[in-house]
JSON list of C-alpha atoms and ligand atoms in Angstrom, two decimals:
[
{"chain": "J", "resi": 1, "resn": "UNK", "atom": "CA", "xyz": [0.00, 0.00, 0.00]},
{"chain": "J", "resi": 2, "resn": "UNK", "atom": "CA", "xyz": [1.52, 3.35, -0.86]},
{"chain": "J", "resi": 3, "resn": "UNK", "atom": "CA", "xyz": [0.86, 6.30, 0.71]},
{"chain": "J", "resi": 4, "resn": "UNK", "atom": "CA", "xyz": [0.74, 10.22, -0.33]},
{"chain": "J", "resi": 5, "resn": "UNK", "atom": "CA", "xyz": [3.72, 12.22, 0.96]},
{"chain": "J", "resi": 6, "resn": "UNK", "atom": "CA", "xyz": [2.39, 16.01, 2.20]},
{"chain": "J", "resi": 7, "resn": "UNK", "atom": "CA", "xyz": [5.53, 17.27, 2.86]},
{"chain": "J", "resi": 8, "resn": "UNK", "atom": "CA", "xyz": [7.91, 15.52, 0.08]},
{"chain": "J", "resi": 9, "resn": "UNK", "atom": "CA", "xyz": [5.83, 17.17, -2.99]},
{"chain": "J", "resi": 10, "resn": "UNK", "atom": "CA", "xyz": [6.89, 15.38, -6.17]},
{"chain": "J", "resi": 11, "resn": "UNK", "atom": "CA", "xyz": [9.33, 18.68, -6.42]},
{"chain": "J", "resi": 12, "resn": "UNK", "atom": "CA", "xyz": [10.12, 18.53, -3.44]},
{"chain": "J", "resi": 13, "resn": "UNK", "atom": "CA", "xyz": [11.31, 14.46, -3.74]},
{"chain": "J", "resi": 14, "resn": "UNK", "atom": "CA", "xyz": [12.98, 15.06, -6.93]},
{"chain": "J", "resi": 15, "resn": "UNK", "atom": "CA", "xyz": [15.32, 17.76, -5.29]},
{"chain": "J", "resi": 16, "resn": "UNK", "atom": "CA", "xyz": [15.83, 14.80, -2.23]},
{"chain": "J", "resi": 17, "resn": "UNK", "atom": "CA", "xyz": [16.90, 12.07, -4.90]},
{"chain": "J", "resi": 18, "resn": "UNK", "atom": "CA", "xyz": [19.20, 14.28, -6.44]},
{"chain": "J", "resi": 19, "resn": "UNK", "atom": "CA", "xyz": [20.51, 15.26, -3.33]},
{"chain": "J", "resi": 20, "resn": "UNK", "atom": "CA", "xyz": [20.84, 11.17, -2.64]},
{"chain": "J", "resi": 21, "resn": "UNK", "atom": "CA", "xyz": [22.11, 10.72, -5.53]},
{"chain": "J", "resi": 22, "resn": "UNK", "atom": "CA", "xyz": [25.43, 12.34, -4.56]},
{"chain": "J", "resi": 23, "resn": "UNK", "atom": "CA", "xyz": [26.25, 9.71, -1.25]},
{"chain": "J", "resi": 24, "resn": "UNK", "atom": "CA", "xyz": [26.50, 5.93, -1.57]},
{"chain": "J", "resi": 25, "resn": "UNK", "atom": "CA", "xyz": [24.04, 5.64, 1.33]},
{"chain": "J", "resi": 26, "resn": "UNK", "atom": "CA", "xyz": [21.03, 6.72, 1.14]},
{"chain": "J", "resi": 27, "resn": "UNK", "atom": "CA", "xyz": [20.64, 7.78, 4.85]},
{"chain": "J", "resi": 28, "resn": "UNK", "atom": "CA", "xyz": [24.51, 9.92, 4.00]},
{"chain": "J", "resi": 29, "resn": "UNK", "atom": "CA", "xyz": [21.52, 12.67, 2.26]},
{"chain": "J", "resi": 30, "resn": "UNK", "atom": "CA", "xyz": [20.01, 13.42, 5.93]},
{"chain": "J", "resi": 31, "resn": "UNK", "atom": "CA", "xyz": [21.12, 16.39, 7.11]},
{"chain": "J", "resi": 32, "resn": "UNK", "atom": "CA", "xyz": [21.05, 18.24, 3.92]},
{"chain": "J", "resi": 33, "resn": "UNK", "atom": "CA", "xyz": [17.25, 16.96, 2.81]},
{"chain": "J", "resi": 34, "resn": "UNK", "atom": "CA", "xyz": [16.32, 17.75, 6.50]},
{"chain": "J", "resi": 35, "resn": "UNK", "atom": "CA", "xyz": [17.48, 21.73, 5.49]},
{"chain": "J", "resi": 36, "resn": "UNK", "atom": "CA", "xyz": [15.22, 21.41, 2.84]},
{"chain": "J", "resi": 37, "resn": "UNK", "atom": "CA", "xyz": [13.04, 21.10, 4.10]},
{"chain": "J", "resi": 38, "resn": "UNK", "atom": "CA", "xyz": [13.25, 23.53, 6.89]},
{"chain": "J", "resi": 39, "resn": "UNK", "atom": "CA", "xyz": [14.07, 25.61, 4.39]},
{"chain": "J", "resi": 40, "resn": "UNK", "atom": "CA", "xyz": [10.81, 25.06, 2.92]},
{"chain": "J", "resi": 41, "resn": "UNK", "atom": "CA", "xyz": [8.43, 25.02, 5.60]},
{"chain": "J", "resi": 42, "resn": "UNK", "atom": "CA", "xyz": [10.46, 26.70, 8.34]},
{"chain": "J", "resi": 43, "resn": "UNK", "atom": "CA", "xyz": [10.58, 23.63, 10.65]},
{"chain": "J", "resi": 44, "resn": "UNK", "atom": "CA", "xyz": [10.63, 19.90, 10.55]},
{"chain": "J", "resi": 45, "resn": "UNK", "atom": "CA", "xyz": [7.32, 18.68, 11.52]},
{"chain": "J", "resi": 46, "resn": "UNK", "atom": "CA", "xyz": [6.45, 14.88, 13.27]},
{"chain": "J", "resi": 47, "resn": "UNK", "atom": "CA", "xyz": [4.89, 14.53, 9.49]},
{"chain": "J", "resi": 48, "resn": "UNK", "atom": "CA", "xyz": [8.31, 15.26, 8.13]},
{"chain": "J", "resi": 49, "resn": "UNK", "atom": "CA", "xyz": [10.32, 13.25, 9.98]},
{"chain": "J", "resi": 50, "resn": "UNK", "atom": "CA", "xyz": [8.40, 10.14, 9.15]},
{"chain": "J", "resi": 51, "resn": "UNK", "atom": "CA", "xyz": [8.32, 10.99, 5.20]},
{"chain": "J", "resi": 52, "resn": "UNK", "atom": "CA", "xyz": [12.26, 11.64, 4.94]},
{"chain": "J", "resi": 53, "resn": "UNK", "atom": "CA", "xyz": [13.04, 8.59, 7.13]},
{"chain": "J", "resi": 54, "resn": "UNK", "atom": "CA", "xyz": [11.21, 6.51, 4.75]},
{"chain": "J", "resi": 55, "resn": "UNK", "atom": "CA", "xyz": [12.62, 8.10, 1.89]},
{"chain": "J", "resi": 56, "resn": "UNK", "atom": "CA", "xyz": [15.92, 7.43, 3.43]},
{"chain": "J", "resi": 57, "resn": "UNK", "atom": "CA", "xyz": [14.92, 3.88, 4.91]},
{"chain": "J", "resi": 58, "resn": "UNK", "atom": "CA", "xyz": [16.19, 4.55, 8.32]},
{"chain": "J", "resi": 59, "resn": "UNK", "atom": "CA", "xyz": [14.27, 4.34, 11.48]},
{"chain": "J", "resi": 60, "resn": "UNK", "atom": "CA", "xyz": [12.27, 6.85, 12.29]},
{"chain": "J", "resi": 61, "resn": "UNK", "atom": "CA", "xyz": [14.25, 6.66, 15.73]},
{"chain": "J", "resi": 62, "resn": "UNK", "atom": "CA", "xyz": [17.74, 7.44, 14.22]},
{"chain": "J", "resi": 63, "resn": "UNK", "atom": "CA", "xyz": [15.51, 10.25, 12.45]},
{"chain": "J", "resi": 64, "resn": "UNK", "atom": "CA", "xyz": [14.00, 12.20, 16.13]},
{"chain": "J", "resi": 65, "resn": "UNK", "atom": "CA", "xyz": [17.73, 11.54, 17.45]},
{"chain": "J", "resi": 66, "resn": "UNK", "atom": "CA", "xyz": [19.65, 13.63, 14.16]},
{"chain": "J", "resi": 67, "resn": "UNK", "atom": "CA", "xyz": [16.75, 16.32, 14.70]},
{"chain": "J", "resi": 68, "resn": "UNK", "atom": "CA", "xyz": [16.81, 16.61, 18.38]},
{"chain": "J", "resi": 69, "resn": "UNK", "atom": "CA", "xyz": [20.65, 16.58, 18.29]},
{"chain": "J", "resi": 70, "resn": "UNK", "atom": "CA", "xyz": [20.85, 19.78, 16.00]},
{"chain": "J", "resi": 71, "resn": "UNK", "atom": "CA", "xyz": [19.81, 22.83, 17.63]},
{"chain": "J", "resi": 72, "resn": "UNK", "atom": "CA", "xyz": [19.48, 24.37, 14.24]},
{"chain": "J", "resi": 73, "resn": "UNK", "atom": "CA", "xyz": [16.55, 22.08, 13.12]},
{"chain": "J", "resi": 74, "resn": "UNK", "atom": "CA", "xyz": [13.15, 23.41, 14.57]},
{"chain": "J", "resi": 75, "resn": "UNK", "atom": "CA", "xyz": [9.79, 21.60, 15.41]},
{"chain": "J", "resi": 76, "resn": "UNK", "atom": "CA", "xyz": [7.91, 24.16, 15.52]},
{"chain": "J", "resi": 77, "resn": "UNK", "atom": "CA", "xyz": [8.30, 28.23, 12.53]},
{"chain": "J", "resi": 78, "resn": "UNK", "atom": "CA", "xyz": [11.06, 30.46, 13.83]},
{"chain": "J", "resi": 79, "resn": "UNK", "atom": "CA", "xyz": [9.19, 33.31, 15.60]},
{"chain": "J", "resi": 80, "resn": "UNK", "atom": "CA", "xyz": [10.22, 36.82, 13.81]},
{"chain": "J", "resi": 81, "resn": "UNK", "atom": "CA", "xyz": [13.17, 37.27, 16.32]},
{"chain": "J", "resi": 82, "resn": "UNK", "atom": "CA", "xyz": [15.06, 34.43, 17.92]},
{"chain": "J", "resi": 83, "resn": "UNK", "atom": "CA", "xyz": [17.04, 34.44, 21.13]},
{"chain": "J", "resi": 84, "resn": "UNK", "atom": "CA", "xyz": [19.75, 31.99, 21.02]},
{"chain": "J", "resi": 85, "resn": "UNK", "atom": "CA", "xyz": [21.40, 32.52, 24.20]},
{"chain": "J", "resi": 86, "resn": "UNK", "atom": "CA", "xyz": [24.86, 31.04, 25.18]},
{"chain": "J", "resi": 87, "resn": "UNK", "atom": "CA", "xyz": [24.52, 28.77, 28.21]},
{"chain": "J", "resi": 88, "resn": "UNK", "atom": "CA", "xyz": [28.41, 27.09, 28.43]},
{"chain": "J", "resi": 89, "resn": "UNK", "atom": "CA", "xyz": [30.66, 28.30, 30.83]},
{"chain": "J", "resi": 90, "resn": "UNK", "atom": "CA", "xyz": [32.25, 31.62, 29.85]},
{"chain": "J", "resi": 91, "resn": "UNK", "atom": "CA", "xyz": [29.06, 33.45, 29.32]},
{"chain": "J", "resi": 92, "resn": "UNK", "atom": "CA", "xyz": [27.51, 32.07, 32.59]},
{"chain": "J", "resi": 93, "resn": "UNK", "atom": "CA", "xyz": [30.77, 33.42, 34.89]},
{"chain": "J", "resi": 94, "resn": "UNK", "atom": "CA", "xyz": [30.10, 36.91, 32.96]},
{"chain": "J", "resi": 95, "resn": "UNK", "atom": "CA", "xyz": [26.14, 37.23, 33.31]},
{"chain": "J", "resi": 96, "resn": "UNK", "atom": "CA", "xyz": [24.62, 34.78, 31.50]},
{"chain": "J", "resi": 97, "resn": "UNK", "atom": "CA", "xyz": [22.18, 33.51, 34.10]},
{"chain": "J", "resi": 98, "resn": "UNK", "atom": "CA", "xyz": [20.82, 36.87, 34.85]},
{"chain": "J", "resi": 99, "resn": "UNK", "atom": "CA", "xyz": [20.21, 37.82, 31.02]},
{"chain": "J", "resi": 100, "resn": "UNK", "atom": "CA", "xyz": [18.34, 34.34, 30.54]},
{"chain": "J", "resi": 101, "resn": "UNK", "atom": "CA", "xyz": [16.38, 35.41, 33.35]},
{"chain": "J", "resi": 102, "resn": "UNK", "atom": "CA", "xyz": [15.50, 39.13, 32.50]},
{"chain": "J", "resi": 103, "resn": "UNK", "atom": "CA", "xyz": [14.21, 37.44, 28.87]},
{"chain": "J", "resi": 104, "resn": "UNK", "atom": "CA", "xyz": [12.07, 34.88, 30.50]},
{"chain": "J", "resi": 105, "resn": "UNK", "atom": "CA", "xyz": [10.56, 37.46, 32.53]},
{"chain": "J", "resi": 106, "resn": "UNK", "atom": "CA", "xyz": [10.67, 40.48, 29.48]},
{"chain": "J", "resi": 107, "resn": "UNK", "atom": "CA", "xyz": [8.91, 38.17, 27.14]},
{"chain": "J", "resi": 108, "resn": "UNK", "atom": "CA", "xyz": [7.26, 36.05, 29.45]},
{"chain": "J", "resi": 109, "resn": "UNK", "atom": "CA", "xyz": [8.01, 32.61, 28.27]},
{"chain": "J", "resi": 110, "resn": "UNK", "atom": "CA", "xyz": [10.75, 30.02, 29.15]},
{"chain": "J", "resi": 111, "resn": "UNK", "atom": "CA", "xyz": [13.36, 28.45, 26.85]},
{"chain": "J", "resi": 112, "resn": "UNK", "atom": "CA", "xyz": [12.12, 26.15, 23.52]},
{"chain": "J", "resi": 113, "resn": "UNK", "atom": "CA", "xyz": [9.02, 28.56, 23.49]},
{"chain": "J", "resi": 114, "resn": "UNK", "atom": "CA", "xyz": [7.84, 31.59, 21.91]},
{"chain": "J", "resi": 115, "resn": "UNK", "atom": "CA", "xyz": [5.55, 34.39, 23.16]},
{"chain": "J", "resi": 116, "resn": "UNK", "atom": "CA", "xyz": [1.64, 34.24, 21.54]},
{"chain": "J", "resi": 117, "resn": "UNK", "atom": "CA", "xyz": [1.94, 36.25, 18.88]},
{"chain": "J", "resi": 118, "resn": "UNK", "atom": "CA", "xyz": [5.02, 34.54, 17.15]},
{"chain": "J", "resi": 119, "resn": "UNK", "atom": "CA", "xyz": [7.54, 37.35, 17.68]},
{"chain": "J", "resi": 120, "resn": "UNK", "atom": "CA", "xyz": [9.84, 36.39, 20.11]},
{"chain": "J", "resi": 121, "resn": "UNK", "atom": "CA", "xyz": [11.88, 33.20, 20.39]},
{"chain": "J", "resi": 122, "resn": "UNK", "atom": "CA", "xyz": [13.89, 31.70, 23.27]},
{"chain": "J", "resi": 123, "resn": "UNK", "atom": "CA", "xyz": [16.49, 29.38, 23.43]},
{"chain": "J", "resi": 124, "resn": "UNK", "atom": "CA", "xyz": [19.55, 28.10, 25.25]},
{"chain": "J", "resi": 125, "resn": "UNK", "atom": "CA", "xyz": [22.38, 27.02, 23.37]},
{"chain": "J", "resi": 126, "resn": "UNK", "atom": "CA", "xyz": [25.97, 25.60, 23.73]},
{"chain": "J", "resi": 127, "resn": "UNK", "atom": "CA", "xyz": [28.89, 27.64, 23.10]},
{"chain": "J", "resi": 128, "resn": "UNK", "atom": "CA", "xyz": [28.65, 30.50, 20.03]},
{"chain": "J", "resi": 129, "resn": "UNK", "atom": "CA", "xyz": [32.48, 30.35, 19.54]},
{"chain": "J", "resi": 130, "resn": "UNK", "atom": "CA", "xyz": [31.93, 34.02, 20.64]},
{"chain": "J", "resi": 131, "resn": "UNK", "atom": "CA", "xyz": [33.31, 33.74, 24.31]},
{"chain": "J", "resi": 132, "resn": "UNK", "atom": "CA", "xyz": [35.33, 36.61, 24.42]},
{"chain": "J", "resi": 133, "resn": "UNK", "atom": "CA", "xyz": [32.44, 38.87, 24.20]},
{"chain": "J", "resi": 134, "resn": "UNK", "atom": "CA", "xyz": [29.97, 36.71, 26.86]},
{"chain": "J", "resi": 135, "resn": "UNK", "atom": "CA", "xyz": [27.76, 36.43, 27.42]},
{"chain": "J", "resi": 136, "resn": "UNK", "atom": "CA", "xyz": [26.71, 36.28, 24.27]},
{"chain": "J", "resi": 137, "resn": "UNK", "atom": "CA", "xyz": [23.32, 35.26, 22.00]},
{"chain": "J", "resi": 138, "resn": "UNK", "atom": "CA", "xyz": [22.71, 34.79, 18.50]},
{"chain": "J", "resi": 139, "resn": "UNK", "atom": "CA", "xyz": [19.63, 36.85, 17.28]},
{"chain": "J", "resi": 140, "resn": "UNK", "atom": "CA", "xyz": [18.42, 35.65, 14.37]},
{"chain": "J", "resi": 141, "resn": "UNK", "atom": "CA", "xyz": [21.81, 35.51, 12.28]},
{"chain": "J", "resi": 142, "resn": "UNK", "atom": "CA", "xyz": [23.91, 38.21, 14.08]},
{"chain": "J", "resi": 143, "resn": "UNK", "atom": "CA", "xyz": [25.80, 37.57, 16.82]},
{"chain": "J", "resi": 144, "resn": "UNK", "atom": "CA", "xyz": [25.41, 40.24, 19.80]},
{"chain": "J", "resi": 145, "resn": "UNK", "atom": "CA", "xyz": [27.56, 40.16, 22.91]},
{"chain": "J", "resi": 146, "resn": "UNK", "atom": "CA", "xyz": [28.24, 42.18, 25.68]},
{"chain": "J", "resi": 147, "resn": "UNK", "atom": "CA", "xyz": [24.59, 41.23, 26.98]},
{"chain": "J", "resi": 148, "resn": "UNK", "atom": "CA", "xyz": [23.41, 43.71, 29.87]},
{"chain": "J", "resi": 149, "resn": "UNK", "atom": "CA", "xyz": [19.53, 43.83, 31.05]},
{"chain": "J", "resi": 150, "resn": "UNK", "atom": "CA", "xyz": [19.46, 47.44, 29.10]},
{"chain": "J", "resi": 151, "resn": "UNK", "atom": "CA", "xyz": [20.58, 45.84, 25.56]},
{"chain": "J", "resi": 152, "resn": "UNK", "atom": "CA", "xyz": [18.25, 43.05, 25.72]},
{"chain": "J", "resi": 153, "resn": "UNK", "atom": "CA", "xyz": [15.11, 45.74, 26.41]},
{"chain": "J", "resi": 154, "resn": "UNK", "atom": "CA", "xyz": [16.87, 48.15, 23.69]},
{"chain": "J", "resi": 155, "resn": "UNK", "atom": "CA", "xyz": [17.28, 45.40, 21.13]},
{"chain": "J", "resi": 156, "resn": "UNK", "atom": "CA", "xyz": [13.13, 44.05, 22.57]},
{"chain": "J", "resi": 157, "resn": "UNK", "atom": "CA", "xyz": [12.04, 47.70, 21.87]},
{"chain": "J", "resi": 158, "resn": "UNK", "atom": "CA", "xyz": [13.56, 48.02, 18.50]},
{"chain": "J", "resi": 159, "resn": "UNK", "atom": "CA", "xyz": [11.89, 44.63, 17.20]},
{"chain": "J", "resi": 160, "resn": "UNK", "atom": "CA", "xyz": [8.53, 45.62, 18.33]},
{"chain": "J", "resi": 161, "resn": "UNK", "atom": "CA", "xyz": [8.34, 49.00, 16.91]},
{"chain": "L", "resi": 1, "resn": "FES", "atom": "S1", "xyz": [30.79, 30.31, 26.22]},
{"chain": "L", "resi": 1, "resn": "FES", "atom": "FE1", "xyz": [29.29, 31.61, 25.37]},
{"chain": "L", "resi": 1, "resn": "FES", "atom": "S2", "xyz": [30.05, 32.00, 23.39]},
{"chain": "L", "resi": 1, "resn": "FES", "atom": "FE2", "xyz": [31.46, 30.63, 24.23]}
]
């Protein structure tokens, strides 16, 4: 019994196969079909997962693992501005823990959520490679260090206007 893909359009499937066509495994393709189709629909749904693991023929378990592992694959759209703040060890000796706080209590929600009306993002990641200006976050694709309480409400502000 076959069933019709939603997410792997016929377009969508021939850009996969070409993309598989480039490893000698199959399941070699993941992590650039899995961009896109992020890239596509701005996150990798349940639905997703379970079409590209059986286009790949890999367990749908190896599948949740490769997405949960990569911070940069999202479950759920990116909200208009996304706080990727540094948790590792440099940024938490210079501040870190208060500027993760001051969000959750600016925007009201806690890490891997976003406020109601999809513009603000939080999340806690593992080292930026940016240490020597921690604590540090990446906001959407910039990098901004030299977090204090007054940036994060100036750079809050500037998004909403
Ligand atoms: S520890 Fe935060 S950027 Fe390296």
């Amino acid at each position: 019994m076959t069933t019709e893909n939603k997410i792997l359009t016929s377009e969508l499937k021939d850009q996969a196969t070409k993309i598989m066509a480039q490893y000698d495994q199959p399941r070699s393709a993941v992590l650039p079909i899995l961009h896109l189709v992020q890239n596509t629909y701005g996150c990798i749904t349940c639905e997703a997962e379970t079409e590209i693991a059986a286009l790949l023929q890999m367990p749908i378990v190896d599948m949740k693992e490769i997405v949960t592992f990569y911070t940069l694959f999202r479950s759920r759209p990116c909200a208009k501005v996304e706080f990727n703040v540094c948790r590792t060890l440099s940024c938490m000796l210079r501040g870190g823990e208060e500027i993760i706080d001051h969000l959750k209590e600016k925007l009201g929600i806690q890490p891997g959520e976003q406020t109601s009306d999809g513009k603000f993002g939080l999340h806690l990641v593992e080292c930026l490679g940016a240490c020597e200006t921690a604590p540090t976050a990446q906001i959407n694709e910039s990098y901004v260090g030299g977090l204090t309480k007054e940036k994060i409400d100036q750079i809050i502000s500037g998004k909403t206007k």
